Short mmCIF file of C-alpha atoms in Angstrom, two decimals:
data_model
loop_
_atom_site.label_atom_id
_atom_site.label_comp_id
_atom_site.label_asym_id
_atom_site.label_seq_id
_atom_site.Cartn_x
_atom_site.Cartn_y
_atom_site.Cartn_z
CA MET V 943 -0.05 -0.18 0.00
CA ARG V 944 0.99 3.38 -0.91
CA LYS V 945 1.15 5.98 1.72
CA SER V 946 0.46 9.78 1.64
CA PHE V 947 0.17 12.72 3.38
CA ARG V 948 -3.62 12.98 3.87
CA ALA V 949 -3.65 9.23 4.86
CA GLY V 950 -3.53 10.15 8.58
CA ALA V 951 -6.56 12.58 7.89
CA VAL V 952 -8.43 10.26 6.22
CA ALA V 953 -8.11 7.32 8.73
CA MET V 954 -9.17 9.74 11.36
CA LEU V 955 -12.45 10.65 9.72
CA ALA V 956 -12.87 6.83 9.00
CA ALA V 957 -12.99 6.36 12.61
CA ALA V 958 -15.14 8.90 13.39
CA THR V 959 -17.89 7.99 11.38
CA MET V 960 -17.43 4.26 12.23
CA LEU V 961 -18.17 5.79 16.12
CA ALA V 962 -20.78 7.28 15.28
CA ALA V 963 -22.59 4.36 13.82
CA GLY V 964 -21.60 2.72 17.03
CA CYS V 965 -19.36 0.28 15.17
CA SER V 966 -16.75 1.10 18.05
CA ALA V 967 -15.86 2.31 21.29
CA GLY V 968 -12.26 3.06 20.53
CA SER V 969 -11.55 6.53 19.05
CA SER V 970 -11.84 10.30 20.80
CA ALA V 971 -15.40 11.26 18.33
CA GLY V 972 -17.53 8.04 20.15
CA SER V 973 -16.16 9.45 23.92
CA GLN V 974 -16.37 12.77 22.69
CA ASP V 975 -20.44 12.26 22.70
CA ALA V 976 -19.74 10.05 25.69
CA ALA V 977 -18.42 12.72 27.69
CA ALA V 978 -20.98 15.03 26.35
CA SER V 979 -23.99 13.16 27.71
CA ASP V 980 -22.90 13.84 31.12
CA PRO V 981 -21.29 17.20 31.46
CA ASN V 982 -21.09 16.74 35.34
CA GLN V 983 -18.82 13.56 35.11
CA LYS V 984 -15.31 14.02 36.31
CA VAL V 985 -12.98 13.70 33.36
CA GLU V 986 -9.40 12.52 33.37
CA LEU V 987 -6.63 13.31 31.17
CA THR V 988 -3.06 12.59 31.09
CA TYR V 989 -0.66 14.90 29.43
CA TRP V 990 3.17 13.78 28.13
CA ALA V 991 5.22 16.73 28.16
CA TRP V 992 8.93 17.39 29.22
CA ALA V 993 8.77 21.34 29.89
CA PRO V 994 9.82 22.23 33.17
CA ASN V 995 7.30 22.86 36.06
CA LEU V 996 4.36 22.62 33.52
CA ASP V 997 2.85 20.92 36.61
CA LYS V 998 2.73 24.02 38.42
CA VAL V 999 1.03 25.57 35.25
CA VAL V 1000 -1.53 22.80 35.46
CA GLU V 1001 -2.48 23.08 38.68
CA LEU V 1002 -3.90 26.28 38.04
CA TRP V 1003 -6.01 24.69 35.95
CA ASN V 1004 -6.96 21.85 38.03
CA GLU V 1005 -7.99 24.58 40.57
CA LYS V 1006 -10.98 26.15 38.60
CA ASN V 1007 -11.86 23.08 36.55
CA PRO V 1008 -12.94 20.55 38.94
CA THR V 1009 -14.21 18.29 36.78
CA ILE V 1010 -11.86 18.34 33.94
CA HIS V 1011 -8.60 17.12 35.83
CA VAL V 1012 -5.19 16.85 33.73
CA THR V 1013 -2.08 15.30 34.99
CA VAL V 1014 1.17 15.79 33.59
CA ASN V 1015 3.20 12.80 32.80
CA LYS V 1016 7.18 14.10 32.79
CA GLN V 1017 8.66 12.86 29.26
CA ASP V 1018 12.54 12.64 29.15
CA GLY V 1019 12.32 14.98 25.54
CA GLY V 1020 10.84 15.51 22.26
CA ASP V 1021 12.45 12.16 20.39
CA PRO V 1022 11.63 9.41 23.55
CA ALA V 1023 7.90 10.69 24.21
CA VAL V 1024 7.62 10.77 19.95
CA THR V 1025 8.68 7.10 20.34
CA LYS V 1026 6.61 6.21 23.16
CA LEU V 1027 3.42 7.71 21.51
CA LEU V 1028 4.02 5.52 18.28
CA THR V 1029 4.87 2.58 19.66
CA ALA V 1030 1.04 3.11 21.77
CA VAL V 1031 -0.71 3.82 18.11
CA LYS V 1032 0.67 0.55 16.95
CA ALA V 1033 -0.41 -1.33 19.87
CA GLY V 1034 -3.97 0.27 20.08
CA SER V 1035 -3.39 1.42 23.30
CA GLY V 1036 -1.22 3.57 25.77
CA ALA V 1037 -1.31 7.18 24.32
CA PRO V 1038 -2.02 9.67 26.63
CA ASP V 1039 -4.66 12.20 25.87
CA LEU V 1040 -2.42 15.15 25.30
CA ILE V 1041 1.23 14.97 24.23
CA GLN V 1042 3.96 18.15 24.19
CA ALA V 1043 4.80 18.26 20.13
CA GLU V 1044 7.20 19.99 18.53
CA TYR V 1045 6.28 21.21 15.09
CA GLN V 1046 8.68 19.49 13.05
CA LYS V 1047 7.29 16.17 14.67
CA ILE V 1048 3.63 16.62 13.92
CA PRO V 1049 3.70 15.44 9.61
CA THR V 1050 5.03 12.14 11.48
CA LEU V 1051 2.21 12.09 14.02
CA VAL V 1052 -0.56 12.85 11.71
CA ALA V 1053 1.20 10.24 8.97
CA ALA V 1054 0.94 7.63 11.86
CA ASP V 1055 -2.68 8.48 12.47
CA ALA V 1056 -1.68 9.64 16.09
CA LEU V 1057 -3.22 13.37 16.37
CA ALA V 1058 -6.67 14.08 16.73
CA ASP V 1059 -8.24 16.48 13.96
CA LEU V 1060 -9.18 19.32 16.58
CA SER V 1061 -10.94 21.32 13.71
CA GLY V 1062 -14.17 20.82 15.32
CA THR V 1063 -13.68 21.88 18.87
CA ALA V 1064 -13.12 25.25 20.73
CA ALA V 1065 -9.21 25.09 19.65
CA ASN V 1066 -10.07 26.08 15.85
CA ASP V 1067 -11.36 29.33 17.15
CA THR V 1068 -7.85 30.63 18.60
CA LYS V 1069 -6.16 30.90 14.77
CA SER V 1070 -6.25 34.79 15.36
CA HIS V 1071 -3.92 34.20 18.57
CA PHE V 1072 -1.23 33.16 16.24
CA PRO V 1073 0.79 34.51 13.88
CA GLU V 1074 0.28 32.72 10.52
CA GLY V 1075 3.49 31.10 9.74
CA VAL V 1076 3.01 29.25 12.96
CA TRP V 1077 -0.67 28.37 12.14
CA ASN V 1078 0.31 26.77 9.13
CA SER V 1079 2.86 24.40 11.17
CA VAL V 1080 -0.29 23.39 13.25
CA THR V 1081 -2.46 22.76 10.32
CA LEU V 1082 -0.12 21.71 7.68
CA GLY V 1083 -1.53 24.00 4.79
CA SER V 1084 -4.80 22.06 5.21
CA GLU V 1085 -8.50 22.60 7.11
CA ALA V 1086 -7.53 19.89 9.62
CA LEU V 1087 -6.01 21.42 13.01
CA TYR V 1088 -3.25 19.12 14.43
CA SER V 1089 -2.22 21.00 17.65
CA VAL V 1090 -2.47 24.04 19.44
CA PRO V 1091 0.89 26.24 19.35
CA GLN V 1092 2.72 26.38 22.27
CA ASP V 1093 5.91 28.37 22.36
CA THR V 1094 8.15 29.71 19.06
CA GLY V 1095 11.57 30.67 18.60
CA PRO V 1096 11.53 33.12 16.17
CA MET V 1097 15.19 33.91 14.87
CA VAL V 1098 17.25 36.90 15.91
CA PHE V 1099 20.97 38.34 15.70
CA TYR V 1100 22.26 38.79 19.17
CA TYR V 1101 25.48 40.29 19.50
CA ARG V 1102 28.64 42.38 21.25
CA ALA V 1103 27.76 45.80 21.24
CA ASP V 1104 30.53 46.93 23.16
CA ILE V 1105 33.09 44.83 20.35
CA PHE V 1106 30.70 46.47 17.69
CA GLU V 1107 31.42 50.07 19.27
CA LYS V 1108 34.99 49.61 19.66
CA LEU V 1109 35.36 48.47 15.92
CA GLY V 1110 33.25 51.01 14.84
CA ILE V 1111 30.92 48.55 13.12
CA ALA V 1112 27.31 49.42 12.69
CA VAL V 1113 24.62 46.80 13.69
CA PRO V 1114 24.13 44.83 9.89
CA THR V 1115 20.63 44.84 8.54
CA THR V 1116 21.50 43.05 5.30
CA TRP V 1117 23.36 39.68 4.14
CA ASP V 1118 25.77 41.66 2.21
CA GLU V 1119 26.14 44.13 5.43
CA TYR V 1120 26.91 41.05 7.64
CA ALA V 1121 29.47 39.70 5.43
CA ALA V 1122 31.14 42.79 5.69
CA ALA V 1123 30.83 43.37 9.59
CA ALA V 1124 32.41 39.66 9.46
CA LYS V 1125 35.26 40.67 7.61
CA ALA V 1126 35.45 43.67 9.74
CA VAL V 1127 35.69 41.74 12.67
CA HIS V 1128 38.17 39.02 11.84
CA ALA V 1129 40.68 41.74 10.12
CA ALA V 1130 40.63 43.24 13.43
CA ASP V 1131 41.21 39.92 15.36
CA PRO V 1132 42.72 37.22 13.40
CA GLU V 1133 40.87 34.99 16.06
CA ALA V 1134 37.47 36.79 16.38
CA TYR V 1135 34.48 35.66 14.05
CA LEU V 1136 31.55 37.02 13.90
CA GLY V 1137 29.75 33.83 14.04
CA THR V 1138 30.02 30.51 12.98
CA PHE V 1139 28.51 28.01 10.79
CA SER V 1140 27.60 24.93 12.81
CA SER V 1141 26.96 21.63 10.79
CA ASN V 1142 25.44 20.08 13.76
CA ASP V 1143 22.37 21.95 14.32
CA ALA V 1144 20.09 21.34 11.08
CA GLY V 1145 17.21 23.20 13.40
CA TRP V 1146 19.50 26.19 12.82
CA PHE V 1147 20.09 25.49 9.32
CA THR V 1148 16.28 25.35 8.58
CA GLY V 1149 15.58 28.37 10.23
CA MET V 1150 17.97 30.20 8.00
CA ALA V 1151 16.20 28.82 5.05
CA GLN V 1152 12.80 29.46 6.08
CA GLN V 1153 14.01 33.19 6.50
CA ALA V 1154 14.81 32.95 2.55
CA GLY V 1155 11.24 31.31 1.58
CA ALA V 1156 12.31 27.92 1.90
CA SER V 1157 9.53 24.95 2.67
CA TRP V 1158 11.30 21.89 1.97
CA TRP V 1159 8.30 19.87 1.90
CA GLY V 1160 4.59 20.12 0.18
CA VAL V 1161 1.95 18.50 -0.56
CA ASP V 1162 0.64 17.81 -4.27
CA GLY V 1163 -2.81 15.73 -4.10
CA ASP V 1164 -1.99 12.65 -1.94
CA ALA V 1165 1.58 13.03 -2.72
CA TRP V 1166 4.80 14.32 -1.12
CA ASN V 1167 7.07 16.63 -2.57
CA VAL V 1168 10.48 17.57 -1.39
CA LYS V 1169 11.76 20.76 -2.40
CA ILE V 1170 15.21 20.78 -0.27
CA ALA V 1171 17.69 21.66 -3.50
CA GLU V 1172 15.74 24.87 -4.98
CA GLU V 1173 16.53 28.53 -4.74
CA PRO V 1174 16.20 29.76 -1.06
CA THR V 1175 17.88 27.08 0.33
CA GLU V 1176 20.64 27.09 -2.40
CA LYS V 1177 20.66 30.68 -1.82
CA VAL V 1178 21.43 30.20 2.07
CA ALA V 1179 24.02 27.48 1.58
CA GLY V 1180 26.34 29.24 -1.05
CA TYR V 1181 25.92 32.35 1.15
CA TRP V 1182 27.85 30.31 4.28
CA GLY V 1183 29.78 28.44 2.03
CA GLY V 1184 31.22 31.29 0.61
CA LEU V 1185 31.91 33.07 4.05
CA VAL V 1186 33.46 29.95 5.37
CA GLU V 1187 35.46 29.37 2.32
CA GLU V 1188 36.50 33.07 2.68
CA GLY V 1189 38.01 32.51 6.20
CA ILE V 1190 35.73 35.29 7.89
CA ILE V 1191 33.56 33.40 9.90
CA ASP V 1192 34.32 29.85 11.59
CA ASN V 1193 33.60 26.33 10.64
CA LYS V 1194 32.94 25.08 14.18
CA PRO V 1195 29.85 23.56 15.66
CA MET V 1196 28.22 25.34 18.65
CA TYR V 1197 27.66 24.21 21.82
CA THR V 1198 31.29 22.89 22.21
CA PRO V 1199 33.26 23.84 25.07
CA GLU V 1200 35.56 25.62 22.14
CA TRP V 1201 32.35 27.55 21.17
CA ASN V 1202 32.01 28.26 24.87
CA THR V 1203 34.99 30.03 25.65
CA ALA V 1204 34.93 31.30 22.47
CA LEU V 1205 31.92 33.42 23.66
CA ASN V 1206 33.61 34.56 26.98
CA THR V 1207 36.66 35.61 25.26
CA GLY V 1208 35.28 37.71 22.78
CA LYS V 1209 36.31 35.59 19.92
CA GLN V 1210 32.58 35.07 18.64
CA VAL V 1211 31.24 37.85 18.80
CA GLY V 1212 27.61 37.60 17.40
CA TRP V 1213 25.15 34.67 17.24
CA LEU V 1214 22.27 34.01 15.10
CA SER V 1215 19.74 32.37 17.52
CA ALA V 1216 16.16 32.25 18.78
CA ALA V 1217 13.92 33.91 21.46
CA TRP V 1218 15.29 31.98 23.78
CA GLY V 1219 18.94 32.73 23.55
CA PRO V 1220 19.32 34.35 26.56
CA GLY V 1221 19.66 31.51 28.71
CA VAL V 1222 22.08 29.60 26.73
CA LEU V 1223 24.19 32.82 26.54
CA GLU V 1224 23.36 33.33 30.80
CA GLY V 1225 24.89 29.91 31.23
CA ASN V 1226 27.68 29.80 28.67
CA ALA V 1227 28.84 33.40 29.08
CA GLY V 1228 27.22 34.93 32.61
CA ALA V 1229 30.18 37.32 32.94
CA THR V 1230 29.38 38.99 29.37
CA ALA V 1231 25.99 40.04 31.05
CA GLY V 1232 25.19 43.91 29.65
CA THR V 1233 27.80 43.70 26.40
CA TRP V 1234 25.29 42.08 24.34
CA LYS V 1235 22.05 43.37 22.49
CA VAL V 1236 19.79 41.82 20.16
CA ALA V 1237 18.56 42.96 16.67
CA PRO V 1238 16.59 41.37 13.62
CA MET V 1239 18.09 38.89 11.19
CA PRO V 1240 20.00 40.58 8.68
CA GLN V 1241 17.80 40.39 5.50
CA TRP V 1242 18.12 39.40 1.95
CA ASP V 1243 15.83 42.34 1.07
CA ALA V 1244 15.02 44.70 3.34
CA SER V 1245 11.75 46.15 2.04
CA LYS V 1246 10.21 42.68 2.79
CA PRO V 1247 11.20 41.63 6.70
CA SER V 1248 11.09 38.28 7.23
CA THR V 1249 12.65 35.78 9.90
CA GLY V 1250 12.84 32.00 10.53
CA ASN V 1251 12.29 29.84 12.95
CA TRP V 1252 14.13 27.60 15.23
CA GLY V 1253 12.67 25.35 18.37
CA GLY V 1254 8.94 25.44 19.42
CA SER V 1255 6.56 23.38 20.51
CA SER V 1256 2.24 22.70 20.95
CA THR V 1257 -0.30 20.74 22.61
CA ALA V 1258 -1.58 18.05 21.14
CA VAL V 1259 -4.41 15.74 21.63
CA THR V 1260 -3.89 11.95 20.21
CA SER V 1261 -6.11 9.69 18.57
CA GLN V 1262 -6.84 7.73 21.52
CA SER V 1263 -7.86 10.25 23.80
CA LYS V 1264 -11.60 9.51 24.72
CA ASN V 1265 -12.12 13.15 26.06
CA LEU V 1266 -11.83 15.09 22.65
CA ASP V 1267 -13.43 18.12 23.65
CA ALA V 1268 -12.50 18.39 27.30
CA ALA V 1269 -8.95 18.05 25.80
CA ALA V 1270 -9.08 20.55 23.28
CA LYS V 1271 -10.39 22.90 25.98
CA PHE V 1272 -7.83 22.49 28.03
CA ALA V 1273 -5.08 22.73 25.19
CA THR V 1274 -6.66 26.09 24.36
CA TRP V 1275 -6.72 27.01 28.10
CA LEU V 1276 -2.86 26.69 28.50
CA ASN V 1277 -1.43 28.50 25.14
CA THR V 1278 -4.17 31.15 24.98
CA ASP V 1279 -5.50 32.01 28.33
CA PRO V 1280 -3.79 35.43 29.55
CA GLU V 1281 -3.27 33.84 33.19
CA ALA V 1282 -1.58 30.20 31.73
CA VAL V 1283 0.55 32.15 29.67
CA LYS V 1284 2.05 34.23 32.24
CA ALA V 1285 2.68 31.27 34.07
CA LEU V 1286 3.97 29.29 31.15
CA VAL V 1287 6.62 32.01 30.96
CA LYS V 1288 7.35 32.30 34.60
CA GLU V 1289 7.32 28.52 35.23
CA THR V 1290 8.72 27.08 32.08
CA GLY V 1291 10.57 29.94 30.59
CA ILE V 1292 9.36 29.61 27.29
CA TYR V 1293 9.01 32.28 24.46
CA PRO V 1294 4.74 32.10 24.36
CA ALA V 1295 3.55 31.42 20.48
CA ASP V 1296 0.33 33.89 21.36
CA SER V 1297 1.62 36.98 20.25
CA ALA V 1298 -0.80 38.93 23.02
CA GLY V 1299 -0.06 36.85 25.80
CA ALA V 1300 4.06 37.18 24.53
CA GLU V 1301 3.60 41.19 24.79
CA SER V 1302 1.67 41.25 28.11
CA SER V 1303 3.78 38.61 29.51
CA LEU V 1304 7.26 39.88 28.40
CA THR V 1305 7.14 43.14 29.77
CA GLU V 1306 11.04 43.43 31.25
CA ALA V 1307 13.96 42.30 29.04
CA PRO V 1308 16.06 39.08 30.49
CA ALA V 1309 18.38 39.80 33.20
CA PHE V 1310 21.34 38.90 30.43
CA PHE V 1311 20.15 41.91 28.35
CA SER V 1312 18.98 44.63 31.38
CA ASN V 1313 21.33 47.00 29.09
CA GLN V 1314 18.34 46.60 26.31
CA PRO V 1315 14.99 47.19 28.01
CA ASP V 1316 13.23 46.94 24.30
CA PHE V 1317 14.68 43.22 24.04
CA TYR V 1318 11.35 41.85 23.60
CA LYS V 1319 10.20 44.20 21.29
CA VAL V 1320 12.98 43.29 19.14
CA VAL V 1321 11.63 40.00 19.41
CA GLY V 1322 8.56 40.25 19.54
CA GLU V 1323 8.28 42.39 16.05
CA ALA V 1324 10.37 39.39 14.83
CA ALA V 1325 8.00 36.75 15.83
CA GLN V 1326 5.60 38.59 13.34
CA ASN V 1327 7.88 37.82 10.34
CA VAL V 1328 7.96 34.34 10.58
CA GLY V 1329 7.24 32.72 7.23
CA SER V 1330 5.52 29.85 6.92
CA PHE V 1331 7.27 26.22 6.32
CA THR V 1332 6.22 22.28 5.94
CA TYR V 1333 7.60 19.70 7.57
CA GLY V 1334 6.99 16.54 6.30
CA PRO V 1335 7.18 12.57 7.91
CA ASN V 1336 11.05 11.79 7.67
CA VAL V 1337 12.37 15.27 9.20
CA ASN V 1338 14.91 12.97 11.27
CA VAL V 1339 15.92 11.61 8.26
CA ALA V 1340 16.50 15.36 6.65
CA TYR V 1341 18.54 16.76 9.60
CA ASN V 1342 20.71 13.18 9.99
CA ALA V 1343 21.72 14.19 6.47
CA TYR V 1344 22.58 17.82 7.42
CA ASN V 1345 24.71 16.93 9.95
CA ASP V 1346 26.53 13.82 7.71
CA GLN V 1347 26.63 16.01 4.15
CA PHE V 1348 27.65 19.56 5.90
CA ALA V 1349 30.23 18.39 8.28
CA LYS V 1350 31.86 17.26 5.69
CA ALA V 1351 31.51 20.54 3.41
CA ALA V 1352 32.41 22.55 6.33
CA GLN V 1353 35.32 20.81 7.23
CA SER V 1354 36.40 21.17 3.57
CA LYS V 1355 35.60 24.59 3.15
CA GLN V 1356 34.79 24.82 -0.14
CA LYS V 1357 31.32 26.73 -1.04
CA SER V 1358 30.57 23.79 -3.83
CA ALA V 1359 30.73 21.20 -1.44
CA PHE V 1360 28.24 23.88 0.36
CA LEU V 1361 25.61 23.42 -2.33
CA ASP V 1362 26.56 19.63 -3.27
CA ALA V 1363 25.25 18.83 0.76
CA VAL V 1364 21.85 20.33 0.09
CA ASN V 1365 21.69 18.14 -3.46
CA SER V 1366 22.48 15.01 -0.97
CA MET V 1367 20.11 16.24 1.83
CA GLN V 1368 17.57 16.42 -0.98
CA GLN V 1369 18.34 12.82 -2.57
CA VAL V 1370 18.26 11.40 0.60
CA THR V 1371 15.45 12.73 2.02
CA VAL V 1372 13.60 11.54 -1.26
CA ASP V 1373 14.56 8.16 -1.36
CA ASP V 1374 13.85 7.50 2.22
CA LEU V 1375 9.94 8.78 1.49
CA LYS V 1376 9.83 6.39 -1.65
CA LYS V 1377 11.69 3.66 0.81
CA THR V 1378 9.08 3.72 3.38
CA GLY V 1379 6.12 3.60 1.27
CA PHE V 1380 4.95 7.24 0.84
CA THR V 1381 3.92 8.33 -3.11
CA VAL V 1382 6.17 10.82 -3.96
CA LYS V 1383 6.33 13.73 -7.19
#
């Protein structure tokens, strides 16, 4: 049997139809009817998640909603939780009602019939709370709704303001200006770089490609198509390959002891990262607090501001939940209620996907950026410019191909190798889709 992108949605609709006819008692649609028949009956929901202190936020819900009780079952992380859920779906039982789902994992879960469609619940009314690109991540560009956005990672540019001032370098607003600034930093100190090309961070590169207009997967009827080796991604790869070949940008991975030392000693003068960056900088280069500032990402076209996204997750209801409406009601509250969003920020440290919630909850700059009172104004404006990006059911394969191919390219320091790496990613991703039974055009 050939698999298609829409297989998951079709299967869920079929299951709902069977339940409505009384053929089964196992899917969310039938359970939704059962719960609705007695609104005073207490509902118990389980929620698999890994965000720190999420149970403290859920306590607020439980105090105010005695008939819908949610229990957080702490997971080790996104990948282990997804693996457990897929195992439960295959077995036919054992899944929770809700799961914290990273955006890039949603297509994989939909293809496995692991998520319920929330478009018929109150969750569907939350669209106006989120930027268009974020909403696309949970609808996959369809009329279905597979999750409610929770947090995002709009990308921005962190830079050492003191070093920029000392060298007389203006904050780059375009990628041409970024290249010029990189050259100036390295010329002033041959051991210093404005940034590094990190071959072990596929999510980082995905965000860079997203900013340039890339969307690596797409749906054509009942088939997938793969658009990695196209102009936007090739432009990004060629740009960074050129900087590495010229020697004005480092070619070493992030999150290494060497990288941490460079952050502390002023040898890494900038970092293209996401809204959650302050926590990393504070943890790895705490002594440099007050010397960094944040600015929008440099632009390919300054007249059309755009940014990428790196990270973030959502709250999904699984296809095995027996209480679809109750679970959707909780997911909606958790991610759009002002009190809940404020608690998420305080307890878990996320950057909320809810635009109004982010603006009202993040009123003071992080302590590490106390020298920049408008920190969250800059990040908030960037968040509104995140473009749409469609993930596919084999993100893990594409990301592994990135790690393999771009590690070789970075080591070679050849622009041509960076472009070859894009083509290799494309081929590996397409071959895997076909091998696992998906229709590909």
